[in-house]
CSV table of C-alpha atoms in Angstrom, one decimal:
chain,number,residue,atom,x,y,z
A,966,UNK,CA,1.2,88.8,-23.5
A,967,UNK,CA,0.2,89.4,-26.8
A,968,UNK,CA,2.7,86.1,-28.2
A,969,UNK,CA,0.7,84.4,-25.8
A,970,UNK,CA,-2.3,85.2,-27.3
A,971,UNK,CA,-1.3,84.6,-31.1
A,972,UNK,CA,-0.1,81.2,-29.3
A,973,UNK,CA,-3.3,80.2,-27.9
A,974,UNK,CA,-5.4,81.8,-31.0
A,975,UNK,CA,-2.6,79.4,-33.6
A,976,UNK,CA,-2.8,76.4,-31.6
A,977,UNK,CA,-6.4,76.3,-31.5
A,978,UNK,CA,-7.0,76.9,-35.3
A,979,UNK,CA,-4.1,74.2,-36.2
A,980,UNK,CA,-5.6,71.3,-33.3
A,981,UNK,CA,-8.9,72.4,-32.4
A,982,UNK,CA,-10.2,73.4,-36.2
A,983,UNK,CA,-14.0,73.6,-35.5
A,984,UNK,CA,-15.1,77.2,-34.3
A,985,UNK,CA,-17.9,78.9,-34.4
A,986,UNK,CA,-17.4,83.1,-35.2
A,987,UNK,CA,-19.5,84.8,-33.2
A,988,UNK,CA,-20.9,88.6,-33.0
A,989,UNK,CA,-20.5,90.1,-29.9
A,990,UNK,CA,-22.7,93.8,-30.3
A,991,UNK,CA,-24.2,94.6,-27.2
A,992,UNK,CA,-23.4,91.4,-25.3
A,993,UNK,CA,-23.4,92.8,-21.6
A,994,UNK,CA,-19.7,91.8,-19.9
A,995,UNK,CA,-22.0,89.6,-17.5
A,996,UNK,CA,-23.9,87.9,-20.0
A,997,UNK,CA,-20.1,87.3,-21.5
A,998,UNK,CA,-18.9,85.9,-18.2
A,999,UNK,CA,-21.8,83.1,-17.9
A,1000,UNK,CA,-21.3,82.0,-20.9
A,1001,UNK,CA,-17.6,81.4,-20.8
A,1002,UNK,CA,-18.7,80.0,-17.0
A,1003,UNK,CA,-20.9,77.3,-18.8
A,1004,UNK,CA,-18.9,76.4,-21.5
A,1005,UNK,CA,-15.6,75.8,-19.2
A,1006,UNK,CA,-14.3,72.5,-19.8
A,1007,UNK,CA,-16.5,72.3,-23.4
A,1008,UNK,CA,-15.3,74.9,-25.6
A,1009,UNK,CA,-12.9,78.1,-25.5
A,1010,UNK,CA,-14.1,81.2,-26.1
A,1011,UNK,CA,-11.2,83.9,-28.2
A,1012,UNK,CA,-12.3,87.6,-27.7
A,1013,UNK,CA,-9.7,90.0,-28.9
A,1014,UNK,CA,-9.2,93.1,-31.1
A,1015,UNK,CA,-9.4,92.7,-34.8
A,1016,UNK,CA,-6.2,93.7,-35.8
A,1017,UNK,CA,-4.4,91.4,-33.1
A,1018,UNK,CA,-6.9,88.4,-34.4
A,1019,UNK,CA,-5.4,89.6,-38.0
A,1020,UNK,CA,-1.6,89.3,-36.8
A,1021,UNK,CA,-1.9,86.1,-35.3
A,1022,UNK,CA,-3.6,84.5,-38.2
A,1023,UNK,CA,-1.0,85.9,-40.8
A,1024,UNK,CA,1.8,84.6,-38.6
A,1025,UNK,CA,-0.7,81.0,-38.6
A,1026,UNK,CA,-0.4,81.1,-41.7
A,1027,UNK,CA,3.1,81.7,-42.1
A,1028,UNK,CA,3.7,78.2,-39.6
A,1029,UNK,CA,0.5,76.5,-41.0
A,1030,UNK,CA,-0.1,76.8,-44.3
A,1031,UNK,CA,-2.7,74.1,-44.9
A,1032,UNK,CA,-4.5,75.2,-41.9
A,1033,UNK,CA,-7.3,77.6,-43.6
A,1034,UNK,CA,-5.9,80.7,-41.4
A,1035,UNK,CA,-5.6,82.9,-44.7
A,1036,UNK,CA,-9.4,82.3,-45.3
A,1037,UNK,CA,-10.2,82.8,-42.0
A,1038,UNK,CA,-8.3,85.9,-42.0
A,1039,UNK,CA,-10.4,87.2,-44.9
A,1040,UNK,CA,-13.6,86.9,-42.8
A,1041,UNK,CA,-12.5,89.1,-39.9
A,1042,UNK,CA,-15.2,92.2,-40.0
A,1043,UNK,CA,-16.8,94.0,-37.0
A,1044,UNK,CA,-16.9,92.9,-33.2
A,1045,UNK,CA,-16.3,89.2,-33.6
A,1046,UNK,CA,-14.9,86.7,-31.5
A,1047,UNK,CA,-14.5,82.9,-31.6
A,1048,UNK,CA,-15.4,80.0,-29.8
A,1049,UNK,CA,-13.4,76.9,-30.6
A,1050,UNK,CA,-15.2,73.3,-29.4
A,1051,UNK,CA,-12.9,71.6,-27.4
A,1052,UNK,CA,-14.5,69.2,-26.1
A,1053,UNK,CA,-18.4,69.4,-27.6
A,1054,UNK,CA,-20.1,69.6,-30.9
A,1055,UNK,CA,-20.7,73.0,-32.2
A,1056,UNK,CA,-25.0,72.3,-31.8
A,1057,UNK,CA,-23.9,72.4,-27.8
A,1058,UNK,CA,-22.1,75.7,-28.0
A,1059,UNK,CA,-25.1,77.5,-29.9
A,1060,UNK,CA,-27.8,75.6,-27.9
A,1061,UNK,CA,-26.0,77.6,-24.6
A,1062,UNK,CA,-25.9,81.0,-26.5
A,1063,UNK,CA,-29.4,80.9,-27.3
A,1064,UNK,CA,-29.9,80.1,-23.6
A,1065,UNK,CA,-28.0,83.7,-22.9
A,1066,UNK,CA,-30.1,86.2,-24.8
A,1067,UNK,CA,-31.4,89.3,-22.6
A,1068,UNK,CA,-33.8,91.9,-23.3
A,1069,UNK,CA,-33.0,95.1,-23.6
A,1070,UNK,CA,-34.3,98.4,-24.0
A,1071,UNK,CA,-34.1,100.7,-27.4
A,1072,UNK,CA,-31.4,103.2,-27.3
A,1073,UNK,CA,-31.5,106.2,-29.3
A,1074,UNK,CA,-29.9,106.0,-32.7
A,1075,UNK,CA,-29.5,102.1,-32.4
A,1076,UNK,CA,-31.0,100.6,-35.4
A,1077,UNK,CA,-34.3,98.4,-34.8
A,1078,UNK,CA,-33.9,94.4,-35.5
A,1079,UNK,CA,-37.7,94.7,-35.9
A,1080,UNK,CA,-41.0,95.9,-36.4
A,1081,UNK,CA,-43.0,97.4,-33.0
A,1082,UNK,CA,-46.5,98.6,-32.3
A,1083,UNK,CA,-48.2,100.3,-29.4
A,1084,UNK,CA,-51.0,98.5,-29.2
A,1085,UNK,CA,-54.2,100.9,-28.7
A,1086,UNK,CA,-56.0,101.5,-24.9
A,1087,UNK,CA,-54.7,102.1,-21.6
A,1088,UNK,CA,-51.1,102.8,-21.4
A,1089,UNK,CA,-51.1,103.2,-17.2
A,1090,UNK,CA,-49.5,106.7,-17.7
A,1091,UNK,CA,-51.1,109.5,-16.1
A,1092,UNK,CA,-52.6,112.5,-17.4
A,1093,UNK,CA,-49.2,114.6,-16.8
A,1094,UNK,CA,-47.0,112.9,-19.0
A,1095,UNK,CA,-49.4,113.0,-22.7
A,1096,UNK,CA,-46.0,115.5,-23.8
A,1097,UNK,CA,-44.4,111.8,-24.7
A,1098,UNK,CA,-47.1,110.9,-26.8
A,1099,UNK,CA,-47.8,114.6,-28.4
A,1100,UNK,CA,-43.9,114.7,-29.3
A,1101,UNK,CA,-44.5,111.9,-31.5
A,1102,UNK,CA,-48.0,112.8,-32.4
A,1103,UNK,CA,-49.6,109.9,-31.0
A,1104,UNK,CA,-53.5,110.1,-30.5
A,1105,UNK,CA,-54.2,110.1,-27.0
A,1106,UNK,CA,-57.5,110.6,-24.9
A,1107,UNK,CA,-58.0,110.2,-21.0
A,1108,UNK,CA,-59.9,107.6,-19.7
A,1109,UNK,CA,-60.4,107.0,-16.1
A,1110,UNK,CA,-57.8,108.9,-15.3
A,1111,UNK,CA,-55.1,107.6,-17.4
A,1112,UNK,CA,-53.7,108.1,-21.1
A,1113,UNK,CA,-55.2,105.6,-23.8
A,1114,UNK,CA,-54.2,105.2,-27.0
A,1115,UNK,CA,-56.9,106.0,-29.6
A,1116,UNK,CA,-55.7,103.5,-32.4
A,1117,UNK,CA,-52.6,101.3,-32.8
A,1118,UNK,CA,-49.1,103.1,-33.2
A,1119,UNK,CA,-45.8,101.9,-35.0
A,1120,UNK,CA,-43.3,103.4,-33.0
A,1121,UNK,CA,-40.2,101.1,-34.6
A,1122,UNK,CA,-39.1,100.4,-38.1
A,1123,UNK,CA,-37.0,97.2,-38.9
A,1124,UNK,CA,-33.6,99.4,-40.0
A,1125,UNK,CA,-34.8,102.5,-39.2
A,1126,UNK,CA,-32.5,104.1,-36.7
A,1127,UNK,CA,-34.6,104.5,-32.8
A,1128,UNK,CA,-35.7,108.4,-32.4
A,1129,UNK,CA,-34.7,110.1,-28.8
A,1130,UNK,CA,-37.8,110.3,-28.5
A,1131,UNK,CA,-39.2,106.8,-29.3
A,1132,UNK,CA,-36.4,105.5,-26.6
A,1133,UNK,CA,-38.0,107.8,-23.9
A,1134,UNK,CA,-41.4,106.8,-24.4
A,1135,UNK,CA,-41.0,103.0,-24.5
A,1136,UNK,CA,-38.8,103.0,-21.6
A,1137,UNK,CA,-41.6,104.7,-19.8
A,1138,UNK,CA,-44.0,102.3,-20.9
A,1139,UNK,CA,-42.1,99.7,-19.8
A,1140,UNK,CA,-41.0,98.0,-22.8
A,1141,UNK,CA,-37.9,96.2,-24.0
A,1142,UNK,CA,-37.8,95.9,-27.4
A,1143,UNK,CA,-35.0,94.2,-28.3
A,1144,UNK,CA,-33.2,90.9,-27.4
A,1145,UNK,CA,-29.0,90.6,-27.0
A,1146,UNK,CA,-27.1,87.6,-27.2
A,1147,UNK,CA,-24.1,86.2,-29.1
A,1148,UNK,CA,-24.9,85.6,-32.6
A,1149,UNK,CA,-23.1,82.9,-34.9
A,1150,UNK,CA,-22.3,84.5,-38.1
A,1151,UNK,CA,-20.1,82.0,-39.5
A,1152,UNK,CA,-18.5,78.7,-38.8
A,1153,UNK,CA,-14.7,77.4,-39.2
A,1154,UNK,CA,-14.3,74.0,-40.1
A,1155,UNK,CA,-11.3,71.8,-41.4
A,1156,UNK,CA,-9.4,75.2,-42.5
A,1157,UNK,CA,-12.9,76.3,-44.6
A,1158,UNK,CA,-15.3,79.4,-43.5
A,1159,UNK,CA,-19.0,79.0,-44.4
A,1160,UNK,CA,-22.0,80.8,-43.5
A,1161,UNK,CA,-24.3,79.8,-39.8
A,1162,UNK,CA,-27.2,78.8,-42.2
A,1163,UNK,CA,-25.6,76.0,-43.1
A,1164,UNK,CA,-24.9,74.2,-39.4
């Protein structure tokens, strides 16, 4: 099984050398699934451990050294994965990834992408539940029955890690904070590894 997979993972970086590497942190398994389920037939997409991907690029390298798999090997850090295009330009590949992005709600201790606000007024949260506002010491008053914000509140920080209790409140509220989807860090190309900015 694992041959197999240093196989597939050679033969695609010696005959199919235009990839894009791809971050996979907190991609949902069926997010995964219908994105390999529209890209069938276009482009394949090479999940695997690290230290597997490692092995079969060193043994690449070993058959193929012209290929770039020693440079590619260099850039393998964190939950990547690769999707080779088969059969499309690399534009089609992340126009379908950016089609798959879900939001999801802040977990605590996950680090925030970016800034967030509660905006100030009704928050359509009764009266019993103000101990989720006063654990943060959020101004609250009650209005018609309801808790309102007195003034506008940031609740996230971009790369500040989420509080347990920042995750409980905005899940109450309703709110989904951040968006998940496959991000491109890098593109292979011709045996050479350069940043996503540059596509």
């Amino acid at each position: 099984k694992k041959q197999k997979y240093f196989d597939k993972l050679v033969d695609l970086c010696v005959n199919t050398p235009n990839a894009l590497i791809i971050c996979a942190d907190f991609v949902a398994s069926t997010q995964m699934q219908d994105i390999r389920m529209e890209l069938r037939g276009k482009a394949q997409v090479l999940m695997g451990k690290n230290t597997m991907i490692r092995k079969g690029l060193d043994m690449g390298h070993l058959l193929h050294p012209d290929a770039g798999m020693d440079t590619l090997r260099a850039n393998i850090r964190g939950n990547i994965g690769f999707i080779f295009a088969t059969n499309c330009q690399l534009d089609d590949i992340r126009e379908i990834l950016g089609k798959h992005v879900r939001d999801s709600a802040a977990k605590s201790g996950q680090v925030a992408k970016a800034n967030l606000s509660l905006p100030a007024g009704p928050t359509g949260m009764d009266p019993s539940q103000t101990a989720f506002f006063q654990a943060l010491n959020i101004g609250t008053k009650i209005v018609k029955g309801q808790i309102e914000l007195v003034s506008e509140f940031p609740i996230l920080k971009q790369g500040e890690r989420v509080s347990p209790s920042s995750a409980i409140l905005l899940a109450k509220l309703g709110i989904r904070p951040f968006q998940y989807g496959m991000e491109v860090e890098q593109v292979f190309q011709d045996g050479s590894v350069f940043p996503a900015a540059v596509l």
